[in-house]
Coordinates of C-alpha atoms and ligand atoms in Angstrom, one line a residue:
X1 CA 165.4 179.9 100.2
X2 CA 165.6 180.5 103.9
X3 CA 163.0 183.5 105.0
X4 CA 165.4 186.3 104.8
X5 CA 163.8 188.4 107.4
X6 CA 164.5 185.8 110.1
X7 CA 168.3 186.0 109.5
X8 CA 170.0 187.6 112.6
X9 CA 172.4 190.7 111.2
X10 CA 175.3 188.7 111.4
X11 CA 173.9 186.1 109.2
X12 CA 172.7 188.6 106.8
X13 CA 176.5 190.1 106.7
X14 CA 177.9 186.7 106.0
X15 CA 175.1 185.8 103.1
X16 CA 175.8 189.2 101.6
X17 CA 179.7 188.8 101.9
X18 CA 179.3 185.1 100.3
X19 CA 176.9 186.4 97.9
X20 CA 174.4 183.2 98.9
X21 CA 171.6 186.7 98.4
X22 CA 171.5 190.2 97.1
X23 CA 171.1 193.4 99.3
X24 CA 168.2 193.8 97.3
X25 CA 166.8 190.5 97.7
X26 CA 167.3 191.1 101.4
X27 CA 165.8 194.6 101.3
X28 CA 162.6 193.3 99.0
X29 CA 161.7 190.7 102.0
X30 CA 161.6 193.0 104.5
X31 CA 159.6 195.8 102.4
X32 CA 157.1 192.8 101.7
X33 CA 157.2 191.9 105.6
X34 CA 156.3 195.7 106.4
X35 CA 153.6 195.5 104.2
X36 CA 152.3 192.7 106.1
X37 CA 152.9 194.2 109.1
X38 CA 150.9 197.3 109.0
X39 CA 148.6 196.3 112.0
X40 CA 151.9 196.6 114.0
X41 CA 151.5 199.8 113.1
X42 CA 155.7 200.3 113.9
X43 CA 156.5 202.0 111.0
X44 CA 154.9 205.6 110.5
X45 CA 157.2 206.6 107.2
X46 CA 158.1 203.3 104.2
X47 CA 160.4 204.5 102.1
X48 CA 160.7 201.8 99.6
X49 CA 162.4 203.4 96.8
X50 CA 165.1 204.9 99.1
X51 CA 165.6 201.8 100.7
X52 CA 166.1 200.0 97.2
X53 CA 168.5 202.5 95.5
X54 CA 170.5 202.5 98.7
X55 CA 170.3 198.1 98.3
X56 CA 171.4 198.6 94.9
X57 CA 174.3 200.8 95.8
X58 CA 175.6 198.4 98.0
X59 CA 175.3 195.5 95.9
X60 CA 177.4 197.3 93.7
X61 CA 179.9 197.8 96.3
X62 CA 180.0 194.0 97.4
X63 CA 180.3 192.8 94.1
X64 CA 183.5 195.4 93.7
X65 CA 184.9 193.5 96.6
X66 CA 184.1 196.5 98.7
X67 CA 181.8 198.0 101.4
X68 CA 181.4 198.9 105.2
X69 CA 180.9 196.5 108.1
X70 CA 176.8 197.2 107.6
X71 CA 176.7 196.8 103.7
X72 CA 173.7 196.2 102.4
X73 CA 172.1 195.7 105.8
X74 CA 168.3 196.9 105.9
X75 CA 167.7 199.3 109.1
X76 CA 164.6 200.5 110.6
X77 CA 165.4 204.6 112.6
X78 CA 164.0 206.2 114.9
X79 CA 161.3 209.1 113.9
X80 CA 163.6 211.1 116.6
X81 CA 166.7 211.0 114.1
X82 CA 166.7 213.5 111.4
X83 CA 166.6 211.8 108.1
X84 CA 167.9 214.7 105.3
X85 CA 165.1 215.0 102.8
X86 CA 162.4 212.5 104.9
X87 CA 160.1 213.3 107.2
X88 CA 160.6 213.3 110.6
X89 CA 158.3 214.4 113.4
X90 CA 159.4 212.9 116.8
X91 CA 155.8 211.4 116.1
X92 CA 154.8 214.9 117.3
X93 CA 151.7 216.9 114.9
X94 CA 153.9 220.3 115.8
X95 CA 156.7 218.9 113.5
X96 CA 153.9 218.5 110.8
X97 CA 155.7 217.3 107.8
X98 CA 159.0 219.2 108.4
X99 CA 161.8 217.1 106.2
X100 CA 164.9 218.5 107.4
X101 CA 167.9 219.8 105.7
X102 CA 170.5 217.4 107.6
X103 CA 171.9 214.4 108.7
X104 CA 172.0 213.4 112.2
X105 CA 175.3 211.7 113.0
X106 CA 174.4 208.9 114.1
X107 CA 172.5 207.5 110.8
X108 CA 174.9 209.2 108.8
X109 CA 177.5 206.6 110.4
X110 CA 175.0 204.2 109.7
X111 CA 175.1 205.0 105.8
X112 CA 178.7 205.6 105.9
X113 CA 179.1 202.0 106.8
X114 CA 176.6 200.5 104.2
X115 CA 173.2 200.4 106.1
X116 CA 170.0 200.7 104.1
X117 CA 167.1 202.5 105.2
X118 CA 163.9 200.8 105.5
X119 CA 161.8 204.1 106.8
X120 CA 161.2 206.0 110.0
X121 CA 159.5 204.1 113.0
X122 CA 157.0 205.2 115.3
X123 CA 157.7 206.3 119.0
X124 CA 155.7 208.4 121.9
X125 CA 155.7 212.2 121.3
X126 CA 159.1 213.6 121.7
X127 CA 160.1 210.2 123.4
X128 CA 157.8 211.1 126.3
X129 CA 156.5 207.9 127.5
X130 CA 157.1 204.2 128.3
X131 CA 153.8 202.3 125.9
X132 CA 153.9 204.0 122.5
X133 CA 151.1 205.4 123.3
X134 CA 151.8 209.0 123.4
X135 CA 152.8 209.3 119.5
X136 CA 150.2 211.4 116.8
X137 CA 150.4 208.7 114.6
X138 CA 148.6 206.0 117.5
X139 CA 150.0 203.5 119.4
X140 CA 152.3 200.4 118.6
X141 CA 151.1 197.1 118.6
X142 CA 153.7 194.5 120.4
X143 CA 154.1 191.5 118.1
X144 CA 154.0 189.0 121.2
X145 CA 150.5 188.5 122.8
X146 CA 149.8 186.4 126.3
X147 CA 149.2 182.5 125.7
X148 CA 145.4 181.8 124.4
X149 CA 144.3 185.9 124.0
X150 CA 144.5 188.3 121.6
X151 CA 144.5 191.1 123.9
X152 CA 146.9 193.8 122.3
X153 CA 149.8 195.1 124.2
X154 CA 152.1 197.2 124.1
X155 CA 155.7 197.1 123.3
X156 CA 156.9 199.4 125.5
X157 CA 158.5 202.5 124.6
X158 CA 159.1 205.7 123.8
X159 CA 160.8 203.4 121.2
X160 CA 158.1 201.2 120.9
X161 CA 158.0 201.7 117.3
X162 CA 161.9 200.0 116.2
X163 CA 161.4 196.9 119.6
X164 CA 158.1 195.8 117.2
X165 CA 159.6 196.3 113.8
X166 CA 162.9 194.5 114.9
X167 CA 160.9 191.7 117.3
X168 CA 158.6 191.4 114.3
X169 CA 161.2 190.8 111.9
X170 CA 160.7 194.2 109.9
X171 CA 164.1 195.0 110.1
X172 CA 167.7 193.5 111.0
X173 CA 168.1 196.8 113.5
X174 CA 167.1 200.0 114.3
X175 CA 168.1 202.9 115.9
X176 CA 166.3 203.9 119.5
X177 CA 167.3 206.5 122.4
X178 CA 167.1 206.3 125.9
X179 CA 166.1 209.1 127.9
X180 CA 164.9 207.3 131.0
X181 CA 164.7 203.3 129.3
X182 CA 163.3 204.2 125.9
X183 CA 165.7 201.2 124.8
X184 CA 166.0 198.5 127.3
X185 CA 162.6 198.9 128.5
X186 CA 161.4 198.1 125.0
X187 CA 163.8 195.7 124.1
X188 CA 162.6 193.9 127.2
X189 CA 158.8 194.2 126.1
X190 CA 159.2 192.6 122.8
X191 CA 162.0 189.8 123.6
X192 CA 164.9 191.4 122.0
X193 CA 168.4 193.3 123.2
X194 CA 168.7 197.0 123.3
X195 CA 171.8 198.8 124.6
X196 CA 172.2 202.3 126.0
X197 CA 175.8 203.2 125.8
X198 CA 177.3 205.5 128.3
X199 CA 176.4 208.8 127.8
X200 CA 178.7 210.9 125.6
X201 CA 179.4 207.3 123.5
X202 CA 177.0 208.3 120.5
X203 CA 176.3 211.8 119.1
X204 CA 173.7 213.3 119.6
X205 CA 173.5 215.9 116.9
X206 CA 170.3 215.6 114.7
X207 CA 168.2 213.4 117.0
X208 CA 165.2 215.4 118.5
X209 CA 166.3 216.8 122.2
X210 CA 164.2 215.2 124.8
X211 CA 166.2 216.1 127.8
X212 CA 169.9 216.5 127.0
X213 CA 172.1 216.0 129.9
X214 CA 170.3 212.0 129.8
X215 CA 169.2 211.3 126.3
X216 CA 171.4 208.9 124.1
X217 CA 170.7 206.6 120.9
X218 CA 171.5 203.0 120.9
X219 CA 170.7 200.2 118.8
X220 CA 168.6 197.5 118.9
X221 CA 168.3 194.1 117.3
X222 CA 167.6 190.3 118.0
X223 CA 171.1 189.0 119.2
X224 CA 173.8 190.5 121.5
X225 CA 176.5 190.4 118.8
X226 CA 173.8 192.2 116.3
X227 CA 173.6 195.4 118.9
X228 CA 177.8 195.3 119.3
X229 CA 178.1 195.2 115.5
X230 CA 175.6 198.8 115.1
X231 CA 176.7 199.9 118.4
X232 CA 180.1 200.3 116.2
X233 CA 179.1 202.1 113.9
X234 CA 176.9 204.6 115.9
X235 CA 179.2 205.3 118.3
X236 CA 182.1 207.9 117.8
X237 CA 183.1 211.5 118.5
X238 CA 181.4 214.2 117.1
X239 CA 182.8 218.1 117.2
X240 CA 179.2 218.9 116.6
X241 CA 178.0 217.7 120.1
X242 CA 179.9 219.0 122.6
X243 CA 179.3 216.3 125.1
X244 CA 180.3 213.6 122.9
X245 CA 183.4 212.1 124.1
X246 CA 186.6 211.9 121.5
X247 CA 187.9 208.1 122.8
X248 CA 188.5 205.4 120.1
X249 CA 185.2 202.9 119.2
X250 CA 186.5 199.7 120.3
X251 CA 185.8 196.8 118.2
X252 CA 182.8 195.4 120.2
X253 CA 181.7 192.6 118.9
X254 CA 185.2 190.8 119.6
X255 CA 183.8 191.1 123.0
X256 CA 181.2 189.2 122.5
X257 CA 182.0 185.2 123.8
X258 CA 184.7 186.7 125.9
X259 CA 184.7 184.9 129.1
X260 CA 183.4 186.3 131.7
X261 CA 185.5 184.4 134.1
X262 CA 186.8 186.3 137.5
X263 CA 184.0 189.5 137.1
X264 CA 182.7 190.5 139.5
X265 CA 178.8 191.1 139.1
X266 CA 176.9 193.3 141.6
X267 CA 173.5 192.3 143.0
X268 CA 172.0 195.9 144.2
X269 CA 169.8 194.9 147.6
X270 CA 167.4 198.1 146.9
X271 CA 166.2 196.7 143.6
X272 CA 164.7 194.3 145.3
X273 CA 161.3 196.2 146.0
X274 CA 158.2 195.5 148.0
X275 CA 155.5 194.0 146.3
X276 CA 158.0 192.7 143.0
X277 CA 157.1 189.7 141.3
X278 CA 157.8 186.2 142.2
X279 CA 158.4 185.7 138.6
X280 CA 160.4 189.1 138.1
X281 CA 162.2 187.4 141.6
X282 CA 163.1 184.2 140.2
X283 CA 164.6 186.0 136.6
X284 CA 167.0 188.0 138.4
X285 CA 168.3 185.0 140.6
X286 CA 168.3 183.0 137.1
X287 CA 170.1 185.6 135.1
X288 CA 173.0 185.7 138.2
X289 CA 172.7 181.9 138.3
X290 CA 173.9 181.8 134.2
X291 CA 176.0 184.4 134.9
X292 CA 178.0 182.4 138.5
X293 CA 177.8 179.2 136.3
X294 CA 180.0 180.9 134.0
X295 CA 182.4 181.8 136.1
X296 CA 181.6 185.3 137.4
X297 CA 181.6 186.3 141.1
X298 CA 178.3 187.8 142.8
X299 CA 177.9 190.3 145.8
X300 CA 175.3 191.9 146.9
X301 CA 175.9 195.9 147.2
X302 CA 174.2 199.0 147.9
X303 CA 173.0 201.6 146.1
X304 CA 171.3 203.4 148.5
X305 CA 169.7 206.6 146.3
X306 CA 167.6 204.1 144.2
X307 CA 164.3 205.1 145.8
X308 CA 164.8 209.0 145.0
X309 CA 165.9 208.3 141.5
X310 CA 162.2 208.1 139.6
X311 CA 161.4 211.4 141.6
X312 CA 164.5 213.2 140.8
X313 CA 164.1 212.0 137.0
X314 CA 160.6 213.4 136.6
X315 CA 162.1 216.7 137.6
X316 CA 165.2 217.0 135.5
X317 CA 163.7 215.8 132.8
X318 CA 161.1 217.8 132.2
X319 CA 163.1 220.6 133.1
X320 CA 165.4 220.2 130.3
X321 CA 161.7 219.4 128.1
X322 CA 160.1 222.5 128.9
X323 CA 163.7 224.5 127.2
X324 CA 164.2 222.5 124.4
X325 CA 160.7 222.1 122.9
X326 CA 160.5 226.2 123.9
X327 CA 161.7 226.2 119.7
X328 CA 158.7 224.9 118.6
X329 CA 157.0 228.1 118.0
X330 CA 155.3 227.6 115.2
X331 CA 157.7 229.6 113.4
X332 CA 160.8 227.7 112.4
X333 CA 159.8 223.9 111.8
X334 CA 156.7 222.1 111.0
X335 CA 153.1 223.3 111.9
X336 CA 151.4 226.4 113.0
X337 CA 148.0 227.8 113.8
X338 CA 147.4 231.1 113.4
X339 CA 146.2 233.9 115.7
X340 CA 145.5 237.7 116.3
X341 CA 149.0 238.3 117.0
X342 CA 152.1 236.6 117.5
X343 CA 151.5 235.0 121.0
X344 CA 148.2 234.5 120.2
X345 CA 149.9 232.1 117.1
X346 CA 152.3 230.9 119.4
X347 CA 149.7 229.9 122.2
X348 CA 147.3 228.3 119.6
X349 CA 149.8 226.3 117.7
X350 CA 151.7 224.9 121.2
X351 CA 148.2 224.2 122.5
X352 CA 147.0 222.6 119.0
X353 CA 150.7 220.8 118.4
X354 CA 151.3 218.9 121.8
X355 CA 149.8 215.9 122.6
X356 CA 148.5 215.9 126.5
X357 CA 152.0 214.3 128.1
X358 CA 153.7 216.7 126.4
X359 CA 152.1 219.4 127.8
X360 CA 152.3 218.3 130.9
X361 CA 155.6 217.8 130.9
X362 CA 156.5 221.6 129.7
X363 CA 154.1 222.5 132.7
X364 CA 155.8 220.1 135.4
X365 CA 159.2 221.5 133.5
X366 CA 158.6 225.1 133.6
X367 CA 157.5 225.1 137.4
X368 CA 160.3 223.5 138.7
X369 CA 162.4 226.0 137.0
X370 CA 160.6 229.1 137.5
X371 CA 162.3 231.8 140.3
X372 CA 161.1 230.4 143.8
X373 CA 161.0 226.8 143.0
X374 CA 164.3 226.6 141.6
X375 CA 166.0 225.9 144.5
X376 CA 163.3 223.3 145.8
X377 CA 163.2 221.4 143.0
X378 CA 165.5 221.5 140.5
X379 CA 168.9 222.3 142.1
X380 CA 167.7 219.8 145.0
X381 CA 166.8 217.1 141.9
X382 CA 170.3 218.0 140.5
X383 CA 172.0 217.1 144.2
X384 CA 170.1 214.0 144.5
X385 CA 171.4 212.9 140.8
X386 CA 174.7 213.7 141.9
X387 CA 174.3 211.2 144.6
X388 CA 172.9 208.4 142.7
X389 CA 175.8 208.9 140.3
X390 CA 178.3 208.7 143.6
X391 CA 176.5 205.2 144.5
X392 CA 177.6 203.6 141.5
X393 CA 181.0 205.4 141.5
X394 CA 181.8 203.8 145.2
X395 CA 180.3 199.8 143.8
X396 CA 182.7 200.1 140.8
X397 CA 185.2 201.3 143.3
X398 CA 184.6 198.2 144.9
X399 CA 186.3 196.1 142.5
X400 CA 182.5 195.5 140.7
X401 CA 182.8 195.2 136.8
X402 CA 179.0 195.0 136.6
X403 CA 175.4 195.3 138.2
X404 CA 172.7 192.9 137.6
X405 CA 169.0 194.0 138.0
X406 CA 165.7 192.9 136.3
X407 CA 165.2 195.3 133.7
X408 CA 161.1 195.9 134.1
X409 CA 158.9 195.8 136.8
X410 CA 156.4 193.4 135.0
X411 CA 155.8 192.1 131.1
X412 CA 154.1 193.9 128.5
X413 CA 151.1 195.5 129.4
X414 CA 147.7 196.2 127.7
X415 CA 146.9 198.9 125.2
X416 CA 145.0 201.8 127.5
X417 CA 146.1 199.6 130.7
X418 CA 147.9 202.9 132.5
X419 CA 146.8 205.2 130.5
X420 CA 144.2 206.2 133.3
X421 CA 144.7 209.8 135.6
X422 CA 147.6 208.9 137.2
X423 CA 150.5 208.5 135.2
X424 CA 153.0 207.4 137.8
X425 CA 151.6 203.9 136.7
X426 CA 153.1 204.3 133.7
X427 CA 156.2 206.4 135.0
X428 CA 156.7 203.5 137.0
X429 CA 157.7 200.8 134.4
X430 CA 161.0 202.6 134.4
X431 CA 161.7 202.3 138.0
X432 CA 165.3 199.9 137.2
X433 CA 166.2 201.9 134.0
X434 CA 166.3 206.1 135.6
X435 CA 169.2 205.3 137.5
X436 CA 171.8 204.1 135.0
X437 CA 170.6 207.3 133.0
X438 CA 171.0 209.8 136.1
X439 CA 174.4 208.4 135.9
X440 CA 175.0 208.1 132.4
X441 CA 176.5 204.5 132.3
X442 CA 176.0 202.1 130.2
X443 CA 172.9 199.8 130.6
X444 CA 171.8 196.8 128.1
X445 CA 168.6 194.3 128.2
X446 CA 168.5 190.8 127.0
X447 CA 166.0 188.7 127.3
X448 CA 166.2 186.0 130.0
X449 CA 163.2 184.2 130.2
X450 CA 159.4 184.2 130.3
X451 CA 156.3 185.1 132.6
X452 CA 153.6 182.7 133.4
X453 CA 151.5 184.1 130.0
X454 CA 154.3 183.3 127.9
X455 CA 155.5 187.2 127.3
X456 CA 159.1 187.7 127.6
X457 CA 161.3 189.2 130.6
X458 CA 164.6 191.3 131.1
X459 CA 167.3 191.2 132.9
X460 CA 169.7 194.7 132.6
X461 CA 173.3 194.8 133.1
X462 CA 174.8 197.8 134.0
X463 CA 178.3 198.7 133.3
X464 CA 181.6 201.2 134.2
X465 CA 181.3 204.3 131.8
X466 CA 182.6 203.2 128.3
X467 CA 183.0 199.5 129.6
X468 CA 180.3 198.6 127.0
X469 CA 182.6 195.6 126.2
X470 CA 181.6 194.2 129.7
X471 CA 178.0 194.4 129.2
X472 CA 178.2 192.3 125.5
X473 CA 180.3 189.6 127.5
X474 CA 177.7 189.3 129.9
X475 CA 174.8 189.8 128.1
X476 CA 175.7 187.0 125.8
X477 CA 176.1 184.3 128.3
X478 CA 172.5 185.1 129.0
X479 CA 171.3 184.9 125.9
X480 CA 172.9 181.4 125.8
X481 CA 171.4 180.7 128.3
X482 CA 167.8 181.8 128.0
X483 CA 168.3 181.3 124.3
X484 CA 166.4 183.7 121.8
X485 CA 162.8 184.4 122.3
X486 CA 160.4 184.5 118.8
X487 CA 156.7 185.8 118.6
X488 CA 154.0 183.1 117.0
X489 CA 153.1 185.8 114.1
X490 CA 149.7 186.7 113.6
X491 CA 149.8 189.8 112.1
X492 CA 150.0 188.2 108.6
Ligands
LIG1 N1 159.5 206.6 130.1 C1 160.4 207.7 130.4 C2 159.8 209.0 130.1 O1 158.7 209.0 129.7 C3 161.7 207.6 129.5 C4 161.5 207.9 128.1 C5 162.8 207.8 127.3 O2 163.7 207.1 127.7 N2 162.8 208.5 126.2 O3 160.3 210.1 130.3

């Protein structure tokens, strides 16, 4: 029988629909391939018996001539979504091992549709990061390593944990959210496609706030049509988040091998930055070659905010950090560390439950909130965001269905490469992905080639808000083009 972990979801639909395999069968290979994985070190919860009761469920189901468009699909989530009953920490030690009482909406879609959970993966500490290397529960190891080393590197992140697992074949899918890139930086890390959906598209009730007004879940997996198919199912309007957007969930995989015929694609001049790689050069101009060969029409335009984007990000975001993590008190969820007296406890379990980004974040965050800055920062970040948002509005005003831009700055980099005392290194890797979040459009990766060590590259595609249709179309006739992109394993 054909290794049922290197099936692509729509494959695994179709074997499960034909009955060629068994949910179970399905959801046995991939426990087995997690097992095998563990050096990945992707997943931070298993939960094998869960996984199988759910498999058997939906066996049941099929065999009734039933079940939902992911039946019997095995799924890797997020440790940011709340799993009822299983533990979920934002890979944060101030969650400790707080199993919460809920659902989020997202994976309760997930289930409602069929999916199977194969256990929680890893991610930075409250999505703070861009390696995986932020999370209590250590860093994630990227499945692809440069030609002739065995130098480990990272997969990217904050949801470094679910690009490994799905890049490594230790899972059909998984859930991610993108904050600042958290998906498609990953995605382009680990040679896989990751979607961020306009914001408002998915709910965002029960997934750990990182910085509300820009975080949003997406899927990931290793094809374009895999990502429409749980992009579906995720996506929807939820009373319970009250900037989730009631407007009908299209059917988006019929978009995918739509021609692309007559769009117009938009090739932003200030993405071109000093100093960027020849090779990072040469993948953009490839991905709008593929995309001109089939038919689309390219023109350069302007987005002439770009530059203030990464600064204004690290000011809102943290912002919106340092109030929502103000509830982890050691009180209400998770862990705490006693003291003389209440802020004494408070002080001692904050300083004892945040990792160091964190911190620094809820520092940077509470600053450029506090009476006197206010106005300097934050309200001037808020103006600035508004402009961005304006630069996009006037290009799709243009008659532009779509803007093409690499998705990274460089490959995957080395475990403890920009970890060093300066972390604009590392906030830098999200230099192409802040934007399309200031704005809150949609933004997918796909992978469109390779550098000269043999790690794989990005190319994003940026879309019209709620035009995610657009972006599978595209994104498709790149992954034709650059065809799919597979790790030699060595992890065992
Ligand atoms: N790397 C960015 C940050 O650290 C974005 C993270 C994210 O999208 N969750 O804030």
């Amino acid at each position: 029988m054909t290794d049922l972990t290197s099936l692509t979801l729509a494959e695994a639909r179709d074997g499960l629909a034909r009955k060629t395999f068994t949910s179970v069968e399905l959801t046995d290979a991939h426990l087995a391939a997690m097992e095998r994985a563990r050096a990945l070190n992707a997943y931070v919860l298993e939960t094998p018996e869960q996984a199988r009761a759910m498999a058997r469920d939906a066996d049941a189901t099929i065999a009734n001539g039933g079940g939902g468009p992911l039946a019997g699909i095995p799924l890797g989530i997020k440790d940011l979504f709340a799993t009822n009953g299983v533990r979920t920490t934002a890979c944060s030690k101030i969650l400790g091992d707080f199993k919460p009482p809920y659902e989020s909406t997202v994976t309760t879609q997930l289930w409602r549709d069929g999916a199977v959970m194969l256990g929680k993966l890893n991610n930075d500490e409250f999505a703070m990061g861009s390696s995986n290397e932020t999370s209590c529960f250590g860093p994630v190891i990227n499945p692809w390593r440069r030609d002739g080393s065995d130098a480990k590197l990272v997969p990217g992140g904050s949801s470094g944990g679910s690009a490994s697992a799905v890049a490594a074949g230790l899972c059909l899918g998984a859930t991610g959210t993108d904050t600042g890139g958290s998906i498609r930086q990953p995605a382009a890390f680990t040679g896989i496609v990751g979607i961020k959906p306009t914001y408002g598209r998915c709910s965002r009730w029960g997934i750990v706030a990182f910085a509300s007004s820009l975080d949003q879940a997406g899927p990931f997996a290793r094809t374009v049509r895999d990502t429409a198919i749980l992009l579906r199912s995720m996506a929807g309007y939820d009373p319970k988040d009250t900037t989730s957007v009631d407007r009908a969930v299209p059917d988006y995989e019929a978009a995918v091998g739509k021609s692309v015929k007559g769009l117009r694609i938009g090739i932003p001049k200030e993405y071109r930055l000093d100093g960027m790689s020849a090779e990072i050069d040469r993948l953009w101009s490839q991905g709008a070659e593929w995309l001109k060969a089939a038919g689309a029409e390219l023109v350069e335009v302007s987005l002439p905010h770009t530059r203030y984007a990464l600064p204004a990000y690290y000011i809102v975001a943290p912002a919106e950090a340092s109030s929502n993590l103000a509830r982890y008190d050691g009180v209400r969820y998770g862990a705490r560390v006693d003291g003389n007296n209440i802020v004494e406890m408070y002080e001692n379990t904050r300083a004892a439950g945040f990792g160091p980004e964190v911190k620094r974040r809820v520092m940077i965050g509470t600053y450029v909130l506090s009476a006197g800055y206010y106005d300097a920062y934050y309200l001037r970040a808020q103006k600035v965001r508004t402009l961005i948002k304006k630069d996009f509005e006037d290009c799709f005003a243009q008659g532009v269905h779509a803007i093409l831009t690499p998705a990274t700055p460089s490959a995957a980099f080395g475990i403890g490469e920009k970890t060093g005392a300066d972390p604009i290194e590392m906030y830098l890797n999200d230099i192409f992905t802040v934007t399309v979040n200031m704005a809150g459009l949609p933004g997918i990766a796909v992978p469109g080639g390779k550098d000269a060590q043999g790690l794989p590259l990005g190319l994003q595609l940026v879309g019209r808000p709620f035009d995610e249709e657009t972006l599978f179309s595209l994104g498709e006739v790149i992954e034709q083009a650059a065809g799919h992109f597979t790790p030699a394993r060595w992890w065992g």
